[in-house]
Tab-separated table of C-alpha atoms in Angstrom:
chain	number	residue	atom	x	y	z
N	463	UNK	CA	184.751	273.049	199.600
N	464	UNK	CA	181.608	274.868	197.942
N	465	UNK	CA	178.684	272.628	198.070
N	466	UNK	CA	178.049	271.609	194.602
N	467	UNK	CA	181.632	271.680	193.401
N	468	UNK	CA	183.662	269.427	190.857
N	469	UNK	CA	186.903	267.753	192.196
N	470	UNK	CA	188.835	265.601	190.455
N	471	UNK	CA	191.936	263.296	191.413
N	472	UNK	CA	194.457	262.471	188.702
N	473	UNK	CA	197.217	259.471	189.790
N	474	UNK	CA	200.789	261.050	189.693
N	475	UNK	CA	201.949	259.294	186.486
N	476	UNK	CA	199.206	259.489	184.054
N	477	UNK	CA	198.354	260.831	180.705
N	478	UNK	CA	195.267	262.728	180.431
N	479	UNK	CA	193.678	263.224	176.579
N	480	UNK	CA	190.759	265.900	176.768
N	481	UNK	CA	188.690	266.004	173.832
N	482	UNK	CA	186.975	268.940	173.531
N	483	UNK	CA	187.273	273.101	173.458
N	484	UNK	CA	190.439	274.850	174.734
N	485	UNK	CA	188.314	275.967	177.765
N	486	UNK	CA	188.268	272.246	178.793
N	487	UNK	CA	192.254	272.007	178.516
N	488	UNK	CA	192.527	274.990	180.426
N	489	UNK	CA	190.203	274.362	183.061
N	490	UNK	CA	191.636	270.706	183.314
N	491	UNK	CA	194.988	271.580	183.874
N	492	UNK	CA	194.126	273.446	187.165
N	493	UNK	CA	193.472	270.087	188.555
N	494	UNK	CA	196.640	268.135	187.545
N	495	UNK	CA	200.283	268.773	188.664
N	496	UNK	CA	202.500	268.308	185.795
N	497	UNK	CA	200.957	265.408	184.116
N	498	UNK	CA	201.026	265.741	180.729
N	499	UNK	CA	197.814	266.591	178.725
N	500	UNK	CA	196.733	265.562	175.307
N	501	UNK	CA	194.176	267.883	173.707
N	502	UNK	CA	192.169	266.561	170.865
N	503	UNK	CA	189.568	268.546	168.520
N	504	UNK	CA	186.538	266.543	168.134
N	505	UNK	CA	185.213	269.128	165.964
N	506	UNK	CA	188.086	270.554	163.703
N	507	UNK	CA	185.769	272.448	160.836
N	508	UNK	CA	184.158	274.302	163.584
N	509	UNK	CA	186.976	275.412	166.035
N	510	UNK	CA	190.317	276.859	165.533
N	511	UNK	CA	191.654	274.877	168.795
N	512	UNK	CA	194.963	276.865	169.959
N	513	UNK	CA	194.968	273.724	172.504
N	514	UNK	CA	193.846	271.471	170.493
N	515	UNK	CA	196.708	270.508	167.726
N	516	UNK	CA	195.582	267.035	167.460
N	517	UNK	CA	192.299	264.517	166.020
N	518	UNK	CA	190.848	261.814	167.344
N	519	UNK	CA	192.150	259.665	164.409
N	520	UNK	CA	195.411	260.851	165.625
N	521	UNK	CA	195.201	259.107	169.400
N	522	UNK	CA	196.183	255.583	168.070
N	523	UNK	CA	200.035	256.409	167.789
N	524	UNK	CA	200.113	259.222	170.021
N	525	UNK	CA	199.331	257.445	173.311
N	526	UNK	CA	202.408	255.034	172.982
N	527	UNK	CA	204.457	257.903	172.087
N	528	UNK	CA	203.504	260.060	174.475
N	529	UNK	CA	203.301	257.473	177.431
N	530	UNK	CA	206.818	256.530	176.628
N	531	UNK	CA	208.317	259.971	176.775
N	532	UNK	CA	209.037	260.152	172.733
N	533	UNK	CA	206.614	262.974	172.013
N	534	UNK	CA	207.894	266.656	172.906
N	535	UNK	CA	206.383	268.668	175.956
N	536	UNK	CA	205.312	272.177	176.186
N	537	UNK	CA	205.144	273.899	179.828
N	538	UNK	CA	202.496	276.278	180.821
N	539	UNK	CA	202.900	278.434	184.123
N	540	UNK	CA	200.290	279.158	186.409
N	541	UNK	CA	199.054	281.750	188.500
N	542	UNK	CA	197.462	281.406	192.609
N	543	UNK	CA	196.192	283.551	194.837
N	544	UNK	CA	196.442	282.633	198.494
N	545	UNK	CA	194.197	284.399	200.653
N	546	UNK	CA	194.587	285.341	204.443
N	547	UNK	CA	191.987	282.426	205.770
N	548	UNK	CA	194.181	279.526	204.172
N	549	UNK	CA	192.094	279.377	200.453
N	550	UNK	CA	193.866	279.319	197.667
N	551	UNK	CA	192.784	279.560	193.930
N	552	UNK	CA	195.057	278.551	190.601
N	553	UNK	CA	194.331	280.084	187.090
N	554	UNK	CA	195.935	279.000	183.823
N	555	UNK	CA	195.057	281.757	181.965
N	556	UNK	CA	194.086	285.082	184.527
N	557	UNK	CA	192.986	285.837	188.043
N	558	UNK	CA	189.878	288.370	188.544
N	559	UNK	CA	190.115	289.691	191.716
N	560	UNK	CA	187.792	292.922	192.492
N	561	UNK	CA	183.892	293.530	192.474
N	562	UNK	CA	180.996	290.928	192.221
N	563	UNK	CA	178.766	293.745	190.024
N	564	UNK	CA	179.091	296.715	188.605
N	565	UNK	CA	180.370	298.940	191.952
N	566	UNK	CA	183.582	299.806	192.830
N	567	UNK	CA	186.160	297.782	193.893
N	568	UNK	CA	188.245	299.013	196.726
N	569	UNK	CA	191.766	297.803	198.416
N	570	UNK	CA	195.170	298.178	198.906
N	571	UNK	CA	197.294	297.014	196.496
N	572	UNK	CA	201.419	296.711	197.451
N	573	UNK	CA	204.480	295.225	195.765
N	574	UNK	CA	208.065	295.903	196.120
N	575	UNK	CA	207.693	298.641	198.316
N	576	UNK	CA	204.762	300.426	196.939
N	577	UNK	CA	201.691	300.886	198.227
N	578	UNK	CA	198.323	302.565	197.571
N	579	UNK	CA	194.440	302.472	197.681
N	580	UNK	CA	192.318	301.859	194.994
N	581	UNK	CA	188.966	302.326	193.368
N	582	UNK	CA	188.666	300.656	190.023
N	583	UNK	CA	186.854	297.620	188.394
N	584	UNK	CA	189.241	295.074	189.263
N	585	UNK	CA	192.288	293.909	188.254
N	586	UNK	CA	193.680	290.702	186.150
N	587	UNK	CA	196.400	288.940	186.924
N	588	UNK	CA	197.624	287.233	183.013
N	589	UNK	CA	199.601	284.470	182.482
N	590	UNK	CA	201.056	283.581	179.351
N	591	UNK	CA	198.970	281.823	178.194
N	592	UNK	CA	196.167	284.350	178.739
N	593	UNK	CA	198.109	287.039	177.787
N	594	UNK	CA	196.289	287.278	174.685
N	595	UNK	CA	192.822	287.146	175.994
N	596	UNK	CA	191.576	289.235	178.571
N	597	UNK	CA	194.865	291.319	179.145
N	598	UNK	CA	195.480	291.603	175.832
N	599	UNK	CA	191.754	293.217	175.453
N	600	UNK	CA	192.613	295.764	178.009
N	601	UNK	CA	196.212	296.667	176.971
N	602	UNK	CA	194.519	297.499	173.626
N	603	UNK	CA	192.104	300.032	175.130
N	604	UNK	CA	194.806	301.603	177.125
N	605	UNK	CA	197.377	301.866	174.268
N	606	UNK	CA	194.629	303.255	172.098
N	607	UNK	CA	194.125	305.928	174.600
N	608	UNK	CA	197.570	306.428	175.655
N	609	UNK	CA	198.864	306.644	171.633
N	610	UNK	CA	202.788	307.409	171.232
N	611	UNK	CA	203.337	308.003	174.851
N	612	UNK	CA	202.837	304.100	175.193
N	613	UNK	CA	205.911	301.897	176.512
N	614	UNK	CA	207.450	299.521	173.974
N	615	UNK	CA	206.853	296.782	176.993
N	616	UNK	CA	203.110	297.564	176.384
N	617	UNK	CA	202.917	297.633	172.597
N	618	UNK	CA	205.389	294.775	172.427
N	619	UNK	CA	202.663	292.526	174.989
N	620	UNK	CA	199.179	293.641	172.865
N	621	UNK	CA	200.905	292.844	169.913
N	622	UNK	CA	202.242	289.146	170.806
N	623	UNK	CA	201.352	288.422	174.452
N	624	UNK	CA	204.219	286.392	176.506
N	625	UNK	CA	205.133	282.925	176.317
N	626	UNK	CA	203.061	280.662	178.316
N	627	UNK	CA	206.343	279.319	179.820
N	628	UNK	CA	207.422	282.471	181.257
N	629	UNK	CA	209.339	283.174	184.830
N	630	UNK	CA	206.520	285.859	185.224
N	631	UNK	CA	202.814	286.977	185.380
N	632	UNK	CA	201.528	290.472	184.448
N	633	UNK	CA	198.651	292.587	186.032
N	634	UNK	CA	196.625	295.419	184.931
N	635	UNK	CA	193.987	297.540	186.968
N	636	UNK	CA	190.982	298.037	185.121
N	637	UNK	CA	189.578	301.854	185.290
N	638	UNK	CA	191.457	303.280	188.101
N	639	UNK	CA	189.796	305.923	189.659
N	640	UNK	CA	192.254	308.797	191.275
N	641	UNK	CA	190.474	311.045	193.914
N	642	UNK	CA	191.330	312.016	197.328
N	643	UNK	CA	191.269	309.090	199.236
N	644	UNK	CA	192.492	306.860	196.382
N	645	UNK	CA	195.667	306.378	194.167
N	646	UNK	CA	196.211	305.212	189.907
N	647	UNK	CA	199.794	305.170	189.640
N	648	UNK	CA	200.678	301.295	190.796
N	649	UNK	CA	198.546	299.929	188.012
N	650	UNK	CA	200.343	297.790	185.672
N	651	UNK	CA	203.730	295.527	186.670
N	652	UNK	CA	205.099	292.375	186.204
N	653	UNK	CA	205.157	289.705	188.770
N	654	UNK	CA	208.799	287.550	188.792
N	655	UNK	CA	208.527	284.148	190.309
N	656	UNK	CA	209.218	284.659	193.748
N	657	UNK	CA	207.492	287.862	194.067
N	658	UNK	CA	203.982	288.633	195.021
N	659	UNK	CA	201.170	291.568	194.446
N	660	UNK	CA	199.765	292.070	197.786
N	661	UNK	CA	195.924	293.022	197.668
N	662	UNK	CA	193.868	294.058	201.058
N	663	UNK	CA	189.835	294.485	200.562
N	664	UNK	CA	187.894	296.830	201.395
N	665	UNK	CA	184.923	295.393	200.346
N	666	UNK	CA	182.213	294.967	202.705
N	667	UNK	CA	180.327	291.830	200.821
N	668	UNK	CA	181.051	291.910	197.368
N	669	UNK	CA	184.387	291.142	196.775
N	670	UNK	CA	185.227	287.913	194.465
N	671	UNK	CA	188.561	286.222	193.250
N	672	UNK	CA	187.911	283.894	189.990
N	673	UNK	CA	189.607	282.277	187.521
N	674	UNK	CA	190.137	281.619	183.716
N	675	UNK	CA	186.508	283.063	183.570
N	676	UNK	CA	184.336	280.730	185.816
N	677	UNK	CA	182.622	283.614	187.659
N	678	UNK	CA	180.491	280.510	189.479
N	679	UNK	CA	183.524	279.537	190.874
N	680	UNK	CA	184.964	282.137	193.347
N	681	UNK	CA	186.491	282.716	196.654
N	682	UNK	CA	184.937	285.849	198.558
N	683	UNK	CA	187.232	288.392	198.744
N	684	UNK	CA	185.436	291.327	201.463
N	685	UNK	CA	186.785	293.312	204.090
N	686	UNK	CA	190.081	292.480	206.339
N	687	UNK	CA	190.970	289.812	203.883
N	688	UNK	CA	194.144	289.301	202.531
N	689	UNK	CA	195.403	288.357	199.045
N	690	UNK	CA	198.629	287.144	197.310
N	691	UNK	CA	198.663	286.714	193.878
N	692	UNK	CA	201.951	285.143	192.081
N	693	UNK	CA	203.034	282.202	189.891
N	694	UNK	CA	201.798	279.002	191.068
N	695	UNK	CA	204.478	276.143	192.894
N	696	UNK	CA	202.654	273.528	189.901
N	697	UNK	CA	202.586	274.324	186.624
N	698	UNK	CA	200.872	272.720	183.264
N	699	UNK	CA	202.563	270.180	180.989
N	700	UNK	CA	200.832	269.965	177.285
N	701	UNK	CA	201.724	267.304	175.275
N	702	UNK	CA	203.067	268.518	171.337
């Protein structure tokens, strides 16, 4: 455990309400496993709230409702990375795994069966649910670049993302470098449950894996360590 970090410990059966932005739902169901998540907008004229579909006016009825299992559920899966040394890190919208600064990432990156090295920025590992964040910022660069010759999987997933319910995760490499001791073909795939990208620094001392954002919160990720990234064993459980 980092010294200065936030844990929290949720009982098995309980309903959490979080009232705030989505980045507070988000970052609160990392820490739950399955319990079922109310998220309220205290602040409705000033944030859209994708999260957020209820008020605080609203709480009266839907605590009794929801605590007795009459209010619909929504699922949202997660991603983890498990690294060599035993750490493991969730994400409920995308994984960040690559270069502390502005330098070169470097690794191997495998999965079913292929296998290369890398130079690039990074890579993301979406969710669903983040699938029209981050990824979806980076799909549109590449399909603007790429024009017609574009897949319909691609334009299909900037266009509408994937549902945050999904059997699978997506990744994307950001700005793969090709040169003679490095590859840029394996750069985009889909991750089935199951399954796993395999990642191998090279990174001396600036390697990082983060989540959903919080670059303050990260595992080192530097030389001779290991990295699987798939769809977490827990998943999210948002209340409708």
């Amino acid at each position: 455990m980092k010294p200065g970090a936030i844990h929290f410990l949720f009982p098995p059966d309980c309903l959490v309400v979080v009232i705030g932005q989505d980045g507070l739902v988000a970052n609160t169901l990392k820490y739950l496993n399955g319990q079922p998540v109310i998220g309220v907008n205290p602040e409705p004229q000033r944030w859209d709230g994708v999260l957020l579909p209820f008020k605080v006016q609203d709480l009266k009825a839907l605590i009794p409702e929801a605590q007795s299992g009459k209010r619909p559920t929504r699922s949202v899966t997660m991603a983890r990375v498990k690294l060599s040394d035993g750490q493991e890190l969730h994400a409920v919208n995308d994984l960040f795994i690559g270069p502390r600064s502005h330098v070169s990432a470097r690794y191997t990156i495998e999965m079913d069966g292929r296998r290369e090295a890398h130079s690039s920025s990074g890579i993301i590992v979406s969710t669903g649910m983040g699938s029209t964040g981050w990824f979806r910022s980076l799909l549109t660069g590449a399909l603007a670049m790429a024009g017609p010759a574009s897949s319909e999987e691609l334009k299909l997933l900037q266009h509408a993302g994937f549902p945050w319910e999904s059997n699978h995760l997506y990744f994307t490499v950001r700005e793969p470098f090709p040169s003679r001791s490095s590859q840029a073909e394996l750069v985009f795939g889909r991750i089935e449950r199951g399954a796993s990208l395999q990642l191998t620094s090279a990174m001396p001392d600036y390697g990082v894996i983060f989540s959903d954002g919080v670059e303050s919160d990260f595992l080192e990720f530097n030389s001779g360590i290991s990295a699987e990234a798939g769809i977490s064993p827990k998943s999210g459980t948002l209340v409708q």
